[in-house]
């Protein structure tokens, strides 16, 4: 909260609803030794601002923001400030454009947009009257800095607050020094104590009531899947936070529990009627008052159930993040509460998920904890210190659960068989291709107009599964086998609601009031003896080469930069002043299997806030560093509003967050992606899966649509949408397939011929492609199937004779082969089912059924399409058509039988 001392100038930031404003806040606090006041550009009418606020501030900073400074909606009172105030003013981005606009200048579109990209700035000394002070090129066509002729107003188009801007803090320091030259101390009016938009605590933080004592007991290790299968899988309300993919430094613990304890309860919330339903020892339904939020309700529970380290009883040193407390999800539509910045703000179009709760939590007083690193299991239970019988009840649970886990002999996971679980009649996509591409084009228009930097456009795929059908937990087991993730989860929340998630991304973690976020952008396979030929020295040199490639990737760097700046902005609102730091910026971190380009953003949570405050102020997740892109975009509020006009459908739990608020004050939440939501719908179960991608200025609509479809099809591993095909092909079947494939590319003049053993594609005058299926023994694995994709330049006779064919060799080992990984030819991680064999110039893919899944087929064809583009200069559209053609060839999978 802002300090009340009057020993430094009072600087006011006018926020244009940008996602970088609070990075300026951090720099100004560091320079001025006093927190600025922050208001929104439409928080006050100009007359009110001019009379009640302007006389009591010493300088004004006008933030970046979306839109155009000529729009009152976008720029608010900032035009009046620039025209009528005599105070020192510093404008950034939109503030820079605004200075030119109010003086009659023209604001034109940049070509190309430079969001997240670095460039050198040429500059001159500050002039004594209006002139250009900074520009990008020698022609001075891209203006980067201006100074007013007679007023103390300076503006810059670039972002000095960005973590990568050289001398950004120095620029802010210089402005503060100018302010101090004319600063005169004056009394502070009462209005300043409440006007800032720096968040107030959701609830008053009090000394912990110490209602509970946590009793911890250790026992022998067992498979987490076996334990959940035995203890919880048949219960109506249960949870499993599942580190299915364990790697040191990335993931370590798994947690599971249910709602059968004496202190446990469930709580769910629906935005459409603002009703909270709590079920447990104290059951109730209540309507949330209009001036309250569900986040406040959660924050009160967290405050009331908090314990200290002295309240943990364990026979050994114990430091586990989750020992009991709230565990559940916050759906995307909860943005209606987390992003409501002032009473007159426009209402969101989608205000509830409707079919499922917008948020649902279990308060778990009994938790089974798996430490996968130390190969230990802990049982944790919360004892109510005010009830004498509570200790006895919880001890009985400890004893019975220990006996059950110790008695587990069978290995359910080893009994698992990869098979078709459900027959799906039809998958529905909410936005068909034409509409989805129209939405992409509208997103690109908004980017070019300066309304947003990036739009995460999504759609929803739904399928109705007739009853009876396998339990959703059986489907989750299938998912975690096919697509293990460090932040997987399974929830059964009653009334037929189940969530199965295979999320690879953490949202936010709080440990001992320290907030940590680690955006990842860029992944390459680590070279090892298994996947790279050569000596140990050669392997080390290859890993150095791959690390250097990651460290110097302009695309990965620009995306990582935008992510880091957005995270800094969110954390600056909830953190101790000047505690937000980036100890590691775009550092390559190496793990057992991969190298990753990682940044680390850390801060210290303000002492008057708790973990719910932190989640709320950063919600919904702004940027997620996966192939999926972002869940919203930037600037966050304006982009969310754009998304709503395009998608026109609730996202539900998808794009929200799943995790826990532990009674020991720690929290850890993941982003809800790669997730299926099951809910009961009469005589059938509806399954909904979200899919989409980040739209940026360079996006190609056709390719973005294809990418969305590819991502959406990855969920077939959840319900195993396998196509059962006969082993032997008939000639009429081959002709039908040939006809279907040719129909796809009838405009590209690509011709296809096929028989039982060979597929040929001819692009007249350019290239010829052959896909040949044959038996061959490779790397001491018998009965390995080989598919050779041979690409030959046929443009000229000399090319045919002089240019050797380019081969893509796919080896499909039999079922018993060890699991492998798949990487692109440049070493980029693509999938967990195969890996690159450099000396063969191809890809090795392993499938348990010795055949390609739909997802693997798409992955392979994506690689081939990329090779066409990179090696032979085929356009993106041509490459996309080639991929479509090959994916359509179901015969390609048939010939593998």
XYZ file of N, CA and C in Angstrom, residues 103-278:
528
model
N -1.432 17.461 -30.097
C -0.858 18.623 -30.770
C -1.132 18.611 -32.269
N -1.986 17.670 -32.709
C -2.377 17.649 -34.108
C -1.584 16.696 -34.979
N -0.694 15.926 -34.372
C 0.081 14.965 -35.151
C -0.731 13.740 -35.512
N -0.193 12.946 -36.435
C -0.859 11.729 -36.880
C -0.198 10.515 -36.246
N -1.025 9.583 -35.818
C -0.535 8.318 -35.282
C -0.806 7.248 -36.326
N 0.257 6.630 -36.843
C 0.105 5.622 -37.887
C 0.594 4.278 -37.378
N 0.240 3.227 -38.114
C 0.594 1.872 -37.713
C 2.076 1.614 -37.987
N 2.692 0.896 -37.060
C 4.076 0.481 -37.261
C 4.117 -0.691 -38.226
N 5.138 -0.743 -39.047
C 5.277 -1.835 -40.005
C 6.725 -2.320 -39.992
N 6.999 -3.503 -39.398
C 6.022 -4.388 -38.769
C 5.871 -4.066 -37.283
N 4.841 -4.637 -36.610
C 4.751 -4.497 -35.154
C 5.996 -5.084 -34.498
N 6.453 -4.462 -33.415
C 7.729 -4.854 -32.806
C 7.558 -5.423 -31.411
N 6.368 -5.874 -31.038
C 6.134 -6.359 -29.682
C 7.090 -7.492 -29.338
N 7.827 -7.314 -28.247
C 8.713 -8.352 -27.770
C 10.033 -8.452 -28.496
N 10.252 -7.616 -29.504
C 11.488 -7.676 -30.277
C 12.421 -6.546 -29.853
N 13.715 -6.786 -29.975
C 14.711 -5.812 -29.553
C 15.245 -5.047 -30.757
N 15.538 -3.759 -30.556
C 16.174 -2.958 -31.600
C 16.968 -1.856 -30.931
N 17.958 -1.355 -31.648
C 18.772 -0.266 -31.125
C 18.032 1.059 -31.288
N 18.216 1.954 -30.312
C 17.583 3.276 -30.360
C 18.683 4.329 -30.526
N 18.597 5.126 -31.589
C 19.491 6.267 -31.761
C 18.914 7.442 -30.974
N 19.768 8.258 -30.353
C 19.239 9.312 -29.490
C 20.080 10.577 -29.586
N 19.542 11.629 -29.031
C 20.217 12.922 -28.996
C 20.042 13.488 -27.598
N 20.780 14.545 -27.242
C 20.604 15.180 -25.945
C 19.228 15.824 -25.881
N 18.705 15.989 -24.629
C 17.410 16.625 -24.471
C 17.458 18.051 -24.993
N 16.556 18.422 -25.877
C 16.578 19.768 -26.449
C 15.919 20.780 -25.518
N 16.120 22.033 -25.792
C 15.508 23.097 -25.016
C 14.104 23.404 -25.516
N 13.725 22.929 -26.672
C 12.360 23.096 -27.162
C 11.982 21.834 -27.922
N 10.766 21.792 -28.397
C 10.243 20.560 -28.997
C 11.095 20.090 -30.155
N 11.468 18.852 -30.053
C 12.163 18.232 -31.167
C 12.206 16.728 -30.942
N 12.628 16.059 -31.958
C 12.790 14.612 -31.898
C 13.964 14.283 -30.992
N 13.761 13.378 -30.031
C 14.839 13.029 -29.103
C 15.370 11.615 -29.278
N 14.601 10.752 -29.954
C 15.071 9.373 -30.172
C 14.347 8.780 -31.357
N 15.052 7.926 -32.088
C 14.448 7.306 -33.258
C 15.157 5.976 -33.521
N 14.580 5.160 -34.405
C 15.123 3.824 -34.674
C 16.122 3.844 -35.812
N 15.769 4.510 -36.918
C 16.640 4.479 -38.090
C 17.168 5.871 -38.406
N 18.167 5.915 -39.243
C 18.813 7.189 -39.568
C 17.892 8.124 -40.328
N 16.855 7.590 -40.965
C 15.914 8.433 -41.695
C 14.921 9.111 -40.751
N 14.980 8.736 -39.469
C 14.120 9.331 -38.444
C 12.641 9.127 -38.764
N 12.320 7.982 -39.367
C 10.919 7.719 -39.707
C 10.180 7.013 -38.578
N 10.889 6.261 -37.743
C 10.276 5.585 -36.607
C 10.630 6.348 -35.339
N 9.737 7.230 -34.929
C 10.015 8.137 -33.811
C 9.893 7.386 -32.496
N 10.921 7.502 -31.660
C 10.945 6.799 -30.383
C 10.919 7.742 -29.184
N 11.155 9.035 -29.381
C 11.157 9.952 -28.252
C 10.818 11.371 -28.660
N 10.048 12.072 -27.800
C 9.660 13.456 -28.055
C 9.771 14.270 -26.774
N 9.930 15.599 -26.936
C 9.876 16.536 -25.808
C 9.013 17.716 -26.211
N 8.162 18.146 -25.288
C 7.284 19.284 -25.551
C 8.103 20.565 -25.673
N 7.577 21.512 -26.474
C 8.294 22.763 -26.740
C 8.457 23.608 -25.482
N 7.391 23.755 -24.700
C 7.459 24.679 -23.572
C 7.087 24.056 -22.235
N 6.541 22.851 -22.255
C 6.145 22.188 -21.008
C 7.115 21.059 -20.674
N 7.211 20.709 -19.381
C 8.118 19.618 -18.982
C 7.486 18.257 -19.271
N 7.351 17.937 -20.553
C 6.735 16.670 -20.965
C 7.732 15.917 -21.843
N 8.014 14.686 -21.448
C 8.895 13.806 -22.221
C 8.146 12.504 -22.503
N 8.312 11.974 -23.683
C 7.629 10.729 -24.013
C 8.549 9.798 -24.799
N 8.302 8.502 -24.664
C 9.041 7.506 -25.436
C 8.051 6.472 -25.961
N 8.295 5.983 -27.167
C 7.446 4.951 -27.756
C 7.814 3.563 -27.234
N 9.089 3.334 -26.977
C 9.525 2.023 -26.489
C 9.183 1.885 -25.003
N 9.502 0.727 -24.431
C 9.136 0.438 -23.044
C 10.378 0.446 -22.153
N 10.643 1.547 -21.458
C 11.810 1.568 -20.561
C 11.661 0.587 -19.402
N 10.415 0.222 -19.093
C 10.170 -0.676 -17.957
C 10.391 -2.138 -18.295
N 10.641 -2.454 -19.573
C 10.902 -3.841 -19.951
C 12.216 -4.317 -19.346
N 12.255 -5.570 -18.960
C 13.444 -6.114 -18.306
C 14.653 -6.078 -19.218
N 14.445 -6.045 -20.538
C 15.569 -6.063 -21.489
C 15.962 -4.685 -21.995
N 15.269 -3.636 -21.576
C 15.607 -2.294 -22.056
C 16.847 -1.788 -21.326
N 17.901 -1.519 -22.066
C 19.116 -0.963 -21.472
C 18.830 0.439 -20.954
N 19.260 0.712 -19.750
C 19.133 2.028 -19.119
C 17.680 2.419 -18.853
N 16.770 1.422 -18.769
C 15.379 1.743 -18.482
C 15.218 2.408 -17.126
N 15.865 1.857 -16.095
C 15.803 2.462 -14.764
C 16.449 3.843 -14.774
N 17.500 4.009 -15.554
C 18.173 5.308 -15.634
C 17.249 6.366 -16.232
N 16.490 5.994 -17.243
C 15.539 6.938 -17.848
C 14.528 7.403 -16.807
N 14.002 6.459 -16.020
C 13.045 6.815 -14.967
C 13.722 7.656 -13.900
N 14.967 7.324 -13.534
C 15.714 8.119 -12.546
C 15.863 9.563 -13.012
N 16.164 9.736 -14.288
C 16.346 11.094 -14.819
C 15.053 11.896 -14.713
N 13.933 11.251 -15.005
C 12.656 11.952 -14.880
C 12.400 12.347 -13.437
N 12.676 11.451 -12.494
C 12.445 11.768 -11.081
C 13.344 12.913 -10.603
N 14.550 12.975 -11.118
C 15.437 14.076 -10.751
C 14.882 15.408 -11.244
N 14.311 15.404 -12.450
C 13.686 16.622 -12.976
C 12.518 17.035 -12.094
N 11.733 16.064 -11.641
C 10.580 16.351 -10.778
C 11.040 16.997 -9.484
N 12.116 16.475 -8.911
C 12.585 16.986 -7.620
C 13.060 18.436 -7.718
N 13.498 18.858 -8.892
C 13.973 20.229 -9.059
C 12.864 21.251 -8.825
N 11.630 20.904 -9.129
C 10.515 21.853 -8.984
C 9.548 21.436 -7.878
N 9.897 20.429 -7.124
C 8.997 19.875 -6.112
C 8.873 20.792 -4.913
N 7.623 20.980 -4.468
C 7.354 21.743 -3.255
C 6.463 20.901 -2.341
N 6.877 20.749 -1.073
C 6.119 19.931 -0.139
C 4.762 20.559 0.139
N 3.756 19.701 0.288
C 2.408 20.175 0.627
C 1.691 19.069 1.373
N 0.609 19.431 2.039
C -0.137 18.445 2.823
C -0.859 17.472 1.892
N -1.117 16.282 2.411
C -1.732 15.213 1.628
C -3.209 15.109 1.969
N -4.112 15.330 1.011
C -5.546 15.238 1.305
C -5.964 13.792 1.572
N -7.067 13.634 2.289
C -7.550 12.315 2.691
C -7.859 11.418 1.498
N -8.286 11.995 0.394
C -8.688 11.199 -0.780
C -7.549 10.312 -1.277
N -6.295 10.735 -1.026
C -5.164 9.973 -1.537
C -4.995 8.632 -0.832
N -5.583 8.468 0.322
C -5.444 7.206 1.036
C -6.269 6.083 0.421
N -7.233 6.442 -0.418
C -8.123 5.406 -0.947
C -8.200 5.373 -2.469
N -7.565 6.328 -3.142
C -7.770 6.426 -4.581
C -6.940 5.444 -5.394
N -5.815 4.973 -4.853
C -4.931 4.125 -5.639
C -5.573 2.777 -5.938
N -5.214 2.201 -7.080
C -5.764 0.898 -7.463
C -4.862 -0.243 -7.003
N -3.823 0.053 -6.251
C -3.036 -1.020 -5.646
C -3.980 -1.847 -4.775
N -4.017 -3.161 -4.952
C -5.044 -3.969 -4.295
C -5.000 -3.899 -2.772
N -6.185 -3.784 -2.193
C -6.337 -3.933 -0.755
C -6.493 -5.413 -0.430
N -6.179 -5.828 0.798
C -6.339 -7.251 1.145
C -7.794 -7.689 0.985
N -7.982 -8.925 0.539
C -9.337 -9.470 0.436
C -9.975 -9.580 1.802
N -9.204 -9.998 2.787
C -9.668 -10.053 4.176
C -8.535 -9.553 5.059
N -8.904 -9.060 6.205
C -7.892 -8.581 7.146
C -7.113 -9.774 7.682
N -5.802 -9.707 7.543
C -4.971 -10.817 7.988
C -4.789 -10.736 9.497
N -5.102 -11.828 10.173
C -5.034 -11.862 11.632
C -4.061 -12.945 12.091
N -3.766 -12.936 13.361
C -2.932 -13.987 13.937
C -3.641 -15.328 13.778
N -2.951 -16.357 13.289
C -3.607 -17.651 13.089
C -4.342 -18.144 14.329
N -5.574 -18.641 14.119
C -6.381 -19.139 15.237
C -5.850 -20.458 15.777
N -5.009 -21.111 14.972
C -4.419 -22.392 15.352
C -5.491 -23.403 15.763
N -6.527 -23.463 14.938
C -7.599 -24.419 15.177
C -7.116 -25.838 14.989
N -6.146 -26.020 14.088
C -5.708 -27.365 13.730
C -4.253 -27.624 14.122
N -3.968 -28.890 14.336
C -2.610 -29.399 14.424
C -2.468 -30.465 13.340
N -1.389 -30.402 12.584
C -1.154 -31.388 11.528
C -0.316 -32.532 12.081
N -0.812 -33.743 11.925
C -0.102 -34.937 12.384
C 0.383 -35.697 11.145
N 1.683 -35.912 11.065
C 2.305 -36.496 9.871
C 2.904 -37.857 10.224
N 2.701 -38.816 9.343
C 3.249 -40.160 9.547
C 3.836 -40.665 8.233
N 5.006 -41.289 8.313
C 5.687 -41.785 7.115
C 5.502 -43.298 6.984
N 5.397 -43.781 5.756
C 5.311 -45.216 5.509
C 6.010 -45.559 4.205
N 6.041 -46.846 3.897
C 6.808 -47.301 2.742
C 6.176 -46.804 1.441
N 6.998 -46.737 0.417
C 6.565 -46.214 -0.872
C 5.754 -47.245 -1.642
N 4.803 -46.752 -2.415
C 4.002 -47.586 -3.306
C 3.611 -46.754 -4.512
N 3.141 -47.398 -5.557
C 2.709 -46.689 -6.753
C 1.530 -45.786 -6.426
N 1.626 -44.524 -6.848
C 0.535 -43.591 -6.569
C -0.741 -44.013 -7.288
N -0.601 -44.556 -8.506
C -1.792 -45.015 -9.223
C -2.443 -46.179 -8.497
N -1.642 -47.105 -7.974
C -2.190 -48.234 -7.239
C -2.932 -47.768 -5.993
N -2.341 -46.798 -5.294
C -2.972 -46.299 -4.068
C -4.300 -45.611 -4.394
N -4.296 -44.757 -5.417
C -5.544 -44.073 -5.752
C -6.594 -45.072 -6.223
N -6.179 -46.040 -7.037
C -7.109 -47.065 -7.518
C -7.751 -47.798 -6.341
N -6.960 -48.127 -5.333
C -7.445 -48.910 -4.202
C -8.268 -48.084 -3.230
N -7.808 -46.883 -2.925
C -8.391 -46.119 -1.813
C -9.471 -45.147 -2.267
N -9.303 -44.504 -3.438
C -10.158 -43.365 -3.753
C -10.980 -43.470 -5.043
N -10.607 -44.333 -5.954
C -11.150 -44.250 -7.316
C -12.663 -44.416 -7.393
N -13.264 -45.083 -6.435
C -14.715 -45.321 -6.487
C -15.513 -44.289 -5.692
N -14.841 -43.318 -5.094
C -15.532 -42.321 -4.278
C -16.109 -41.211 -5.153
N -17.186 -40.614 -4.676
C -17.880 -39.585 -5.450
C -17.109 -38.270 -5.468
N -16.387 -37.988 -4.369
C -15.631 -36.742 -4.274
C -14.210 -37.055 -3.826
N -13.272 -36.839 -4.726
C -11.876 -37.129 -4.428
C -10.992 -36.340 -5.375
N -9.678 -36.331 -5.096
C -8.747 -35.589 -5.939
C -7.411 -36.301 -5.978
N -6.663 -36.017 -7.034
C -5.295 -36.513 -7.198
C -4.509 -35.468 -7.973
N -3.628 -34.756 -7.277
C -2.678 -33.865 -7.928
C -1.470 -34.722 -8.257
N -1.272 -34.980 -9.534
C -0.463 -36.103 -9.992
C 0.771 -35.652 -10.767
N 1.944 -35.778 -10.155
C 3.191 -35.545 -10.890
C 3.521 -36.819 -11.666
N 2.769 -37.039 -12.737
C 2.959 -38.261 -13.520
C 4.308 -38.271 -14.214
N 4.819 -37.091 -14.529
C 6.160 -36.972 -15.106
C 7.054 -36.337 -14.055
N 7.926 -37.124 -13.491
C 8.785 -36.664 -12.401
C 10.187 -36.425 -12.929
N 10.710 -35.232 -12.691
C 12.093 -34.935 -13.030
C 12.609 -33.924 -12.036
N 13.782 -34.185 -11.507
C 14.355 -33.332 -10.479
C 14.428 -31.892 -10.963
N 13.920 -30.999 -10.131
C 13.906 -29.589 -10.487
C 12.628 -29.148 -11.155
N 11.802 -30.094 -11.613
C 10.547 -29.747 -12.284
C 9.341 -30.170 -11.454
N 9.337 -31.399 -10.986
C 8.191 -31.888 -10.217
C 8.679 -32.942 -9.233
N 7.988 -33.039 -8.098
C 8.458 -33.951 -7.043
C 7.328 -34.640 -6.292
N 6.263 -33.893 -5.945
C 5.238 -34.433 -5.066
C 3.934 -34.719 -5.810
N 3.201 -35.702 -5.309
C 1.810 -35.930 -5.697
C 0.977 -35.974 -4.421
N -0.302 -35.590 -4.547
C -1.193 -35.550 -3.392
C -2.544 -36.141 -3.775
N -3.153 -36.853 -2.832
C -4.498 -37.365 -3.089
C -5.285 -37.396 -1.790
N -6.607 -37.365 -1.951
C -7.473 -37.380 -0.786
C -8.920 -37.366 -1.213
N -9.804 -37.194 -0.232
C -11.236 -37.182 -0.522
C -11.937 -36.282 0.477
N -13.196 -36.542 0.684
C -13.997 -35.651 1.534
C -14.684 -36.441 2.643
N -13.978 -37.417 3.230
C -14.607 -38.266 4.240
C -14.159 -37.962 5.660
N -13.269 -36.976 5.840
C -12.764 -36.668 7.168
C -13.730 -35.838 7.987
N -13.561 -35.813 9.301
C -14.473 -35.053 10.180
C -14.414 -33.548 9.956
N -13.292 -33.034 9.423
C -13.143 -31.595 9.197
C -13.287 -31.213 7.727
N -13.485 -32.206 6.864
C -13.519 -31.915 5.433
C -14.872 -31.366 5.003
N -14.847 -30.643 3.894
C -16.080 -30.131 3.295
C -15.784 -29.765 1.847
N -16.830 -29.564 1.078
C -16.692 -29.079 -0.296
C -17.361 -27.724 -0.405
N -16.861 -26.925 -1.302
C -17.475 -25.625 -1.556
C -17.414 -25.357 -3.053
N -18.545 -24.970 -3.620
C -18.578 -24.641 -5.043
C -19.340 -23.334 -5.249
N -19.038 -22.692 -6.350
C -19.580 -21.355 -6.601
C -19.995 -21.237 -8.053
N -21.157 -20.625 -8.261
C -21.664 -20.370 -9.610
C -21.879 -18.871 -9.789
N -21.276 -18.330 -10.815
C -21.361 -16.897 -11.061
C -22.736 -16.460 -11.529
N -23.456 -17.345 -12.253
C -24.730 -16.901 -12.836
C -25.758 -16.524 -11.779
N -25.758 -17.230 -10.638
C -26.687 -16.858 -9.566
C -25.967 -16.422 -8.289
N -24.616 -16.356 -8.344
C -23.780 -15.931 -7.219
C -24.042 -16.769 -5.968
N -24.280 -18.052 -6.172
C -24.601 -18.942 -5.061
C -23.388 -19.773 -4.661
N -23.108 -19.791 -3.372
C -22.072 -20.639 -2.797
C -22.753 -21.820 -2.119
N -22.314 -23.031 -2.449
C -22.848 -24.236 -1.819
C -21.726 -24.909 -1.050
N -21.926 -25.037 0.242
C -20.932 -25.694 1.095
C -21.559 -26.939 1.691
